[in-house]
CSV table of N, CA, C and O in Angstrom, one decimal:
chain,number,residue,atom,x,y,z
L,17,MET,N,16.2,-53.0,8.9
L,17,MET,CA,15.3,-52.1,9.5
L,17,MET,C,15.8,-50.6,9.1
L,17,MET,O,14.9,-49.8,8.8
L,18,LYS,N,17.1,-50.4,9.1
L,18,LYS,CA,17.6,-49.1,8.7
L,18,LYS,C,17.3,-48.9,7.3
L,18,LYS,O,16.9,-47.7,6.9
L,19,LYS,N,17.3,-49.8,6.4
L,19,LYS,CA,17.0,-49.7,5.0
L,19,LYS,C,15.5,-49.3,4.8
L,19,LYS,O,15.2,-48.5,4.0
L,20,ILE,N,14.7,-49.9,5.6
L,20,ILE,CA,13.3,-49.6,5.5
L,20,ILE,C,13.0,-48.2,5.9
L,20,ILE,O,12.2,-47.5,5.2
L,21,PHE,N,13.5,-47.8,7.0
L,21,PHE,CA,13.3,-46.5,7.5
L,21,PHE,C,13.9,-45.4,6.5
L,21,PHE,O,13.2,-44.4,6.3
L,22,LEU,N,15.1,-45.7,6.0
L,22,LEU,CA,15.7,-44.8,5.1
L,22,LEU,C,14.9,-44.8,3.8
L,22,LEU,O,14.7,-43.7,3.2
L,23,SER,N,14.3,-45.9,3.3
L,23,SER,CA,13.6,-45.9,2.1
L,23,SER,C,12.3,-45.1,2.3
L,23,SER,O,11.8,-44.4,1.4
L,24,ALA,N,11.6,-45.4,3.4
L,24,ALA,CA,10.4,-44.6,3.7
L,24,ALA,C,10.6,-43.1,3.8
L,24,ALA,O,9.8,-42.3,3.3
L,25,ALA,N,11.8,-42.6,4.3
L,25,ALA,CA,12.1,-41.3,4.4
L,25,ALA,C,12.4,-40.6,3.0
L,25,ALA,O,11.9,-39.5,2.7
L,26,ILE,N,13.0,-41.4,2.2
L,26,ILE,CA,13.4,-40.9,0.8
L,26,ILE,C,12.0,-40.8,0.0
L,26,ILE,O,11.8,-39.8,-0.7
L,27,VAL,N,11.1,-41.8,0.1
L,27,VAL,CA,9.8,-41.7,-0.6
L,27,VAL,C,9.0,-40.5,0.0
L,27,VAL,O,8.4,-39.9,-0.9
L,28,LEU,N,8.8,-40.4,1.2
L,28,LEU,CA,8.1,-39.3,1.7
L,28,LEU,C,8.7,-37.9,1.4
L,28,LEU,O,8.0,-37.0,1.1
L,29,GLY,N,10.1,-37.9,1.4
L,29,GLY,CA,10.6,-36.6,1.0
L,29,GLY,C,10.5,-36.2,-0.5
L,29,GLY,O,10.3,-35.1,-0.8
L,30,SER,N,10.5,-37.3,-1.3
L,30,SER,CA,10.2,-37.1,-2.7
L,30,SER,C,8.7,-36.6,-3.0
L,30,SER,O,8.5,-35.8,-3.9
L,31,LEU,N,7.9,-37.1,-2.2
L,31,LEU,CA,6.5,-36.8,-2.3
L,31,LEU,C,6.2,-35.3,-2.0
L,31,LEU,O,5.4,-34.6,-2.6
L,32,THR,N,6.8,-34.9,-0.9
L,32,THR,CA,6.7,-33.6,-0.5
L,32,THR,C,7.2,-32.4,-1.5
L,32,THR,O,6.7,-31.3,-1.6
L,33,SER,N,8.3,-32.8,-2.3
L,33,SER,CA,8.8,-31.9,-3.2
L,33,SER,C,7.7,-31.7,-4.5
L,33,SER,O,7.7,-30.7,-5.1
L,34,PHE,N,6.9,-32.7,-4.7
L,34,PHE,CA,5.9,-32.6,-5.7
L,34,PHE,C,4.7,-31.9,-5.2
L,34,PHE,O,3.9,-31.2,-6.0
L,35,ALA,N,4.4,-31.9,-4.0
L,35,ALA,CA,3.3,-31.2,-3.4
L,35,ALA,C,3.5,-29.7,-3.3
L,35,ALA,O,2.5,-29.0,-3.1
L,36,SER,N,4.7,-29.3,-3.2
L,36,SER,CA,4.9,-27.9,-3.1
L,36,SER,C,4.5,-27.2,-4.4
L,36,SER,O,4.7,-27.6,-5.4
L,37,THR,N,4.0,-25.9,-4.1
L,37,THR,CA,3.5,-25.2,-5.4
L,37,THR,C,4.5,-24.0,-5.5
L,37,THR,O,5.1,-23.4,-4.4
L,38,THR,N,4.6,-23.6,-6.7
L,38,THR,CA,5.4,-22.3,-6.9
L,38,THR,C,4.5,-21.2,-7.1
L,38,THR,O,3.4,-21.4,-7.5
L,39,PRO,N,4.8,-20.1,-6.5
L,39,PRO,CA,3.9,-18.9,-6.5
L,39,PRO,C,3.8,-18.5,-8.0
L,39,PRO,O,4.7,-18.4,-8.7
L,40,THR,N,2.5,-18.1,-8.3
L,40,THR,CA,2.3,-17.6,-9.6
L,40,THR,C,1.9,-16.2,-9.5
L,40,THR,O,1.3,-15.7,-8.5
L,41,SER,N,2.3,-15.4,-10.6
L,41,SER,CA,2.0,-14.0,-10.6
L,41,SER,C,1.1,-13.7,-11.8
L,41,SER,O,1.3,-14.3,-12.8
L,42,ASN,N,0.0,-13.0,-11.5
L,42,ASN,CA,-0.8,-12.6,-12.6
L,42,ASN,C,-0.4,-11.1,-13.0
L,42,ASN,O,-0.3,-10.3,-12.3
L,43,THR,N,-0.2,-11.0,-14.3
L,43,THR,CA,0.2,-9.7,-14.9
L,43,THR,C,-0.8,-9.3,-15.8
L,43,THR,O,-1.2,-10.1,-16.7
L,44,ILE,N,-1.3,-8.1,-15.6
L,44,ILE,CA,-2.4,-7.6,-16.5
L,44,ILE,C,-1.7,-6.5,-17.3
L,44,ILE,O,-1.2,-5.5,-16.7
L,45,GLU,N,-1.8,-6.6,-18.6
L,45,GLU,CA,-1.3,-5.5,-19.5
L,45,GLU,C,-2.5,-4.8,-20.0
L,45,GLU,O,-3.4,-5.5,-20.6
L,46,LYS,N,-2.5,-3.5,-20.0
L,46,LYS,CA,-3.7,-2.8,-20.6
L,46,LYS,C,-3.0,-2.0,-21.8
L,46,LYS,O,-2.1,-1.2,-21.6
L,47,ILE,N,-3.5,-2.3,-22.9
L,47,ILE,CA,-3.1,-1.6,-24.2
L,47,ILE,C,-4.3,-0.6,-24.6
L,47,ILE,O,-5.4,-1.1,-24.9
L,48,ILE,N,-3.9,0.6,-24.7
L,48,ILE,CA,-4.9,1.6,-25.2
L,48,ILE,C,-4.4,2.1,-26.5
L,48,ILE,O,-3.3,2.5,-26.8
L,49,SER,N,-5.3,2.0,-27.5
L,49,SER,CA,-5.0,2.4,-28.9
L,49,SER,C,-5.9,3.6,-29.2
L,49,SER,O,-7.1,3.5,-28.9
L,50,VAL,N,-5.3,4.6,-29.7
L,50,VAL,CA,-6.2,5.6,-30.1
L,50,VAL,C,-6.8,5.4,-31.5
L,50,VAL,O,-6.1,4.9,-32.3
L,51,GLY,N,-8.0,5.7,-31.6
L,51,GLY,CA,-8.7,5.4,-32.8
L,51,GLY,C,-8.3,6.1,-34.0
L,51,GLY,O,-8.8,5.8,-35.1
L,52,ASP,N,-7.6,7.2,-33.8
L,52,ASP,CA,-7.2,8.0,-35.1
L,52,ASP,C,-6.0,7.3,-35.7
L,52,ASP,O,-4.8,7.5,-35.2
L,53,GLU,N,-6.2,6.6,-36.7
L,53,GLU,CA,-5.1,6.1,-37.5
L,53,GLU,C,-4.7,7.0,-38.6
L,53,GLU,O,-5.6,7.3,-39.5
L,54,TYR,N,-3.5,7.3,-38.5
L,54,TYR,CA,-3.0,8.2,-39.6
L,54,TYR,C,-2.3,7.4,-40.7
L,54,TYR,O,-1.6,6.5,-40.5
L,55,THR,N,-2.4,7.9,-41.9
L,55,THR,CA,-1.7,7.4,-43.0
L,55,THR,C,-0.8,8.4,-43.6
L,55,THR,O,-1.1,9.7,-43.6
L,56,GLU,N,0.5,8.0,-44.0
L,56,GLU,CA,1.5,8.9,-44.4
L,56,GLU,C,1.0,9.6,-45.8
L,56,GLU,O,0.6,8.9,-46.6
L,57,ILE,N,1.3,10.9,-45.8
L,57,ILE,CA,1.0,11.5,-47.2
L,57,ILE,C,2.3,12.3,-47.6
L,57,ILE,O,3.2,12.4,-46.8
L,58,LYS,N,2.4,12.7,-48.9
L,58,LYS,CA,3.5,13.5,-49.3
L,58,LYS,C,3.5,14.9,-48.7
L,58,LYS,O,2.4,15.4,-48.4
L,59,LEU,N,4.7,15.4,-48.5
L,59,LEU,CA,4.7,16.8,-48.0
L,59,LEU,C,4.1,17.8,-48.8
L,59,LEU,O,3.6,18.8,-48.2
L,60,GLU,N,4.0,17.6,-50.1
L,60,GLU,CA,3.2,18.5,-50.9
L,60,GLU,C,1.8,18.5,-50.8
L,60,GLU,O,1.1,19.4,-51.2
L,61,GLU,N,1.2,17.4,-50.2
L,61,GLU,CA,-0.2,17.3,-50.0
L,61,GLU,C,-0.6,18.1,-48.6
L,61,GLU,O,-1.9,18.1,-48.4
L,62,VAL,N,0.3,18.5,-47.9
L,62,VAL,CA,-0.1,19.3,-46.7
L,62,VAL,C,-0.8,20.7,-47.1
L,62,VAL,O,-0.2,21.4,-47.9
L,63,PRO,N,-1.9,20.9,-46.6
L,63,PRO,CA,-2.5,22.2,-47.0
L,63,PRO,C,-1.8,23.5,-46.6
L,63,PRO,O,-1.1,23.5,-45.7
L,64,ALA,N,-2.0,24.4,-47.4
L,64,ALA,CA,-1.1,25.8,-47.3
L,64,ALA,C,-1.4,26.3,-46.0
L,64,ALA,O,-0.5,26.8,-45.3
L,65,PRO,N,-2.6,26.4,-45.4
L,65,PRO,CA,-2.9,27.0,-44.1
L,65,PRO,C,-2.0,26.3,-43.0
L,65,PRO,O,-1.5,27.0,-42.1
L,66,ILE,N,-1.8,25.0,-43.1
L,66,ILE,CA,-0.9,24.3,-42.1
L,66,ILE,C,0.5,24.8,-42.2
L,66,ILE,O,1.1,24.9,-41.3
L,67,THR,N,1.0,24.8,-43.5
L,67,THR,CA,2.5,25.1,-43.6
L,67,THR,C,2.7,26.6,-43.2
L,67,THR,O,3.7,26.8,-42.6
L,68,GLU,N,1.7,27.5,-43.5
L,68,GLU,CA,1.8,28.8,-43.0
L,68,GLU,C,1.8,29.0,-41.5
L,68,GLU,O,2.6,29.7,-40.9
L,69,ALA,N,0.9,28.2,-40.8
L,69,ALA,CA,0.8,28.2,-39.4
L,69,ALA,C,2.1,27.6,-38.8
L,69,ALA,O,2.6,28.1,-37.8
L,70,LEU,N,2.6,26.6,-39.5
L,70,LEU,CA,3.9,26.1,-39.0
L,70,LEU,C,5.1,27.0,-39.1
L,70,LEU,O,5.8,27.3,-38.2
L,71,LYS,N,5.1,27.8,-40.2
L,71,LYS,CA,6.2,28.9,-40.4
L,71,LYS,C,6.1,29.9,-39.3
L,71,LYS,O,7.0,30.4,-38.9
L,72,LYS,N,4.7,30.2,-39.1
L,72,LYS,CA,4.4,31.5,-38.1
L,72,LYS,C,4.9,31.0,-36.8
L,72,LYS,O,5.5,31.7,-36.0
L,73,ALA,N,4.5,29.7,-36.2
L,73,ALA,CA,4.6,29.3,-34.9
L,73,ALA,C,6.0,28.9,-34.7
L,73,ALA,O,6.6,29.1,-33.6
L,74,TYR,N,6.5,28.1,-35.6
L,74,TYR,CA,7.9,27.6,-35.4
L,74,TYR,C,8.8,27.9,-36.8
L,74,TYR,O,8.8,27.1,-37.6
L,75,PRO,N,9.4,29.1,-36.8
L,75,PRO,CA,10.0,29.5,-38.0
L,75,PRO,C,11.2,28.7,-38.4
L,75,PRO,O,11.6,28.5,-39.5
L,76,ASP,N,11.8,28.1,-37.3
L,76,ASP,CA,13.1,27.2,-37.6
L,76,ASP,C,12.8,25.8,-37.8
L,76,ASP,O,13.6,24.8,-38.1
L,77,ALA,N,11.4,25.4,-37.7
L,77,ALA,CA,11.0,24.1,-38.0
L,77,ALA,C,11.2,23.5,-39.4
L,77,ALA,O,10.9,24.2,-40.3
L,78,VAL,N,11.6,22.2,-39.5
L,78,VAL,CA,11.7,21.5,-40.7
L,78,VAL,C,10.6,20.4,-40.7
L,78,VAL,O,10.7,19.5,-39.8
L,79,LEU,N,9.8,20.4,-41.5
L,79,LEU,CA,8.7,19.3,-41.7
L,79,LEU,C,9.4,18.2,-42.4
L,79,LEU,O,9.9,18.2,-43.5
L,80,THR,N,9.4,16.9,-41.6
L,80,THR,CA,10.0,15.8,-42.1
L,80,THR,C,9.1,14.7,-42.6
L,80,THR,O,9.3,14.1,-43.7
L,81,LYS,N,7.9,14.6,-42.1
L,81,LYS,CA,6.9,13.6,-42.5
L,81,LYS,C,5.5,14.2,-42.1
L,81,LYS,O,5.3,15.0,-41.2
L,82,ALA,N,4.5,13.9,-42.9
L,82,ALA,CA,3.2,14.2,-42.6
L,82,ALA,C,2.2,13.0,-42.8
L,82,ALA,O,2.3,12.1,-43.6
L,83,TYR,N,1.2,13.1,-41.9
L,83,TYR,CA,0.1,12.1,-41.9
L,83,TYR,C,-1.2,12.6,-41.8
L,83,TYR,O,-1.4,13.8,-41.4
L,84,LYS,N,-2.2,11.9,-42.4
L,84,LYS,CA,-3.6,12.4,-42.3
L,84,LYS,C,-4.5,11.3,-41.9
L,84,LYS,O,-4.3,10.1,-42.2
L,85,ASN,N,-5.5,11.6,-41.1
L,85,ASN,CA,-6.6,10.5,-40.7
L,85,ASN,C,-7.9,10.8,-41.4
L,85,ASN,O,-8.0,11.8,-42.2
L,86,GLU,N,-8.9,10.0,-41.2
L,86,GLU,CA,-10.2,10.1,-41.8
L,86,GLU,C,-10.9,11.5,-41.4
L,86,GLU,O,-11.8,11.9,-42.3
L,87,LYS,N,-10.6,12.1,-40.3
L,87,LYS,CA,-11.2,13.3,-39.9
L,87,LYS,C,-10.6,14.6,-40.6
L,87,LYS,O,-10.9,15.6,-40.2
L,88,SER,N,-9.6,14.3,-41.4
L,88,SER,CA,-8.8,15.4,-42.0
L,88,SER,C,-8.1,16.2,-41.1
L,88,SER,O,-7.8,17.4,-41.0
L,89,GLU,N,-7.5,15.5,-40.0
L,89,GLU,CA,-6.6,16.0,-39.1
L,89,GLU,C,-5.2,15.5,-39.5
L,89,GLU,O,-5.0,14.4,-39.9
L,90,TYR,N,-4.2,16.4,-39.3
L,90,TYR,CA,-2.9,16.1,-39.8
L,90,TYR,C,-2.0,16.0,-38.6
L,90,TYR,O,-2.0,16.7,-37.6
L,91,LYS,N,-1.0,15.0,-38.8
L,91,LYS,CA,0.1,14.8,-37.8
L,91,LYS,C,1.3,15.2,-38.5
L,91,LYS,O,1.6,14.7,-39.6
L,92,LEU,N,2.1,16.1,-38.0
L,92,LEU,CA,3.3,16.6,-38.6
L,92,LEU,C,4.5,16.3,-37.8
L,92,LEU,O,4.5,16.6,-36.6
L,93,ASP,N,5.5,15.5,-38.3
L,93,ASP,CA,6.7,15.3,-37.7
L,93,ASP,C,7.7,16.3,-38.0
L,93,ASP,O,7.9,16.5,-39.2
L,94,VAL,N,8.1,17.1,-37.0
L,94,VAL,CA,8.9,18.3,-37.3
L,94,VAL,C,10.3,18.1,-36.6
L,94,VAL,O,10.4,17.4,-35.5
L,95,THR,N,11.3,18.8,-37.1
L,95,THR,CA,12.6,18.9,-36.4
L,95,THR,C,12.8,20.3,-36.1
L,95,THR,O,12.8,21.1,-37.1
L,96,VAL,N,13.3,20.8,-34.9
L,96,VAL,CA,13.7,22.1,-34.6
L,96,VAL,C,15.0,21.9,-33.9
L,96,VAL,O,15.2,21.5,-32.8
L,97,GLY,N,16.2,22.3,-34.7
L,97,GLY,CA,17.4,22.1,-34.2
L,97,GLY,C,17.8,20.6,-34.1
L,97,GLY,O,17.7,19.9,-35.1
L,98,GLU,N,18.1,20.2,-32.9
L,98,GLU,CA,18.2,18.8,-32.6
L,98,GLU,C,17.0,18.0,-31.9
L,98,GLU,O,17.0,16.9,-31.7
L,99,LYS,N,15.9,18.9,-31.8
L,99,LYS,CA,14.8,18.3,-31.3
L,99,LYS,C,13.8,17.7,-32.2
L,99,LYS,O,13.6,18.4,-33.3
L,100,VAL,N,13.2,16.7,-32.0
L,100,VAL,CA,12.2,16.1,-32.9
L,100,VAL,C,10.9,15.9,-32.2
L,100,VAL,O,10.8,15.4,-31.0
L,101,GLY,N,9.8,16.2,-32.8
L,101,GLY,CA,8.5,16.1,-32.2
L,101,GLY,C,7.4,16.0,-33.3
L,101,GLY,O,7.6,16.0,-34.5
L,102,SER,N,6.3,15.9,-32.7
L,102,SER,CA,5.0,15.7,-33.6
L,102,SER,C,4.0,16.9,-33.2
L,102,SER,O,3.8,17.1,-32.0
L,103,LEU,N,3.4,17.4,-34.2
L,103,LEU,CA,2.4,18.4,-34.0
L,103,LEU,C,1.1,18.0,-34.8
L,103,LEU,O,1.2,17.2,-35.6
L,104,PHE,N,0.0,18.4,-34.3
L,104,PHE,CA,-1.3,17.9,-34.8
L,104,PHE,C,-2.2,19.3,-35.2
L,104,PHE,O,-2.1,20.2,-34.5
L,105,ALA,N,-2.7,19.2,-36.4
L,105,ALA,CA,-3.5,20.4,-36.9
L,105,ALA,C,-4.7,20.0,-37.6
L,105,ALA,O,-4.6,18.8,-38.3
L,106,ASN,N,-5.7,20.9,-37.7
L,106,ASN,CA,-6.7,20.7,-38.6
L,106,ASN,C,-6.4,21.1,-40.0
L,106,ASN,O,-5.3,21.8,-40.2
L,107,ALA,N,-7.2,20.9,-41.0
L,107,ALA,CA,-6.9,21.3,-42.4
L,107,ALA,C,-6.9,22.9,-42.5
L,107,ALA,O,-6.2,23.4,-43.4
L,108,ASP,N,-7.5,23.7,-41.6
L,108,ASP,CA,-7.4,25.1,-41.6
L,108,ASP,C,-6.3,25.7,-40.9
L,108,ASP,O,-6.1,26.9,-40.8
L,109,GLY,N,-5.4,24.8,-40.4
L,109,GLY,CA,-4.1,25.3,-39.7
L,109,GLY,C,-4.4,25.5,-38.2
L,109,GLY,O,-3.4,26.1,-37.7
L,110,THR,N,-5.5,25.1,-37.7
L,110,THR,CA,-5.6,25.2,-36.3
L,110,THR,C,-4.9,24.1,-35.6
L,110,THR,O,-5.1,22.9,-35.9
L,111,TRP,N,-4.2,24.5,-34.5
L,111,TRP,CA,-3.4,23.3,-33.8
L,111,TRP,C,-4.4,22.7,-32.8
L,111,TRP,O,-5.2,23.1,-32.2
L,112,ILE,N,-4.1,21.2,-32.8
L,112,ILE,CA,-4.9,20.4,-32.0
L,112,ILE,C,-3.9,19.8,-30.8
L,112,ILE,O,-2.8,19.4,-31.1
L,113,LYS,N,-4.5,19.8,-29.6
L,113,LYS,CA,-3.7,19.3,-28.5
L,113,LYS,C,-4.0,17.8,-28.3
L,113,LYS,O,-5.1,17.5,-28.2
L,114,LYS,N,-3.0,16.9,-28.4
L,114,LYS,CA,-3.3,15.6,-28.1
L,114,LYS,C,-2.3,14.9,-27.1
L,114,LYS,O,-1.2,15.4,-27.0
């Protein structure tokens, strides 16, 4: 009798462990990509108005890389001292805020 009661308790106990559910979490990631895709260009290909505007606005800046998109907007990677950053400009040297 003890064996039957013990067996029934073990069977019922094992069934409840399968019936328990683990909490699930839904994670939503939102990726926003800017449609302006820039392609790298040579530093010599940067228009003169942009290099002049860069020298005027940031005299100590060193242009390290340049990129151009389909709209003829330029992305300039510059270094000033130990700081590194990116600037955006039109072909005529006008700065763009992004």
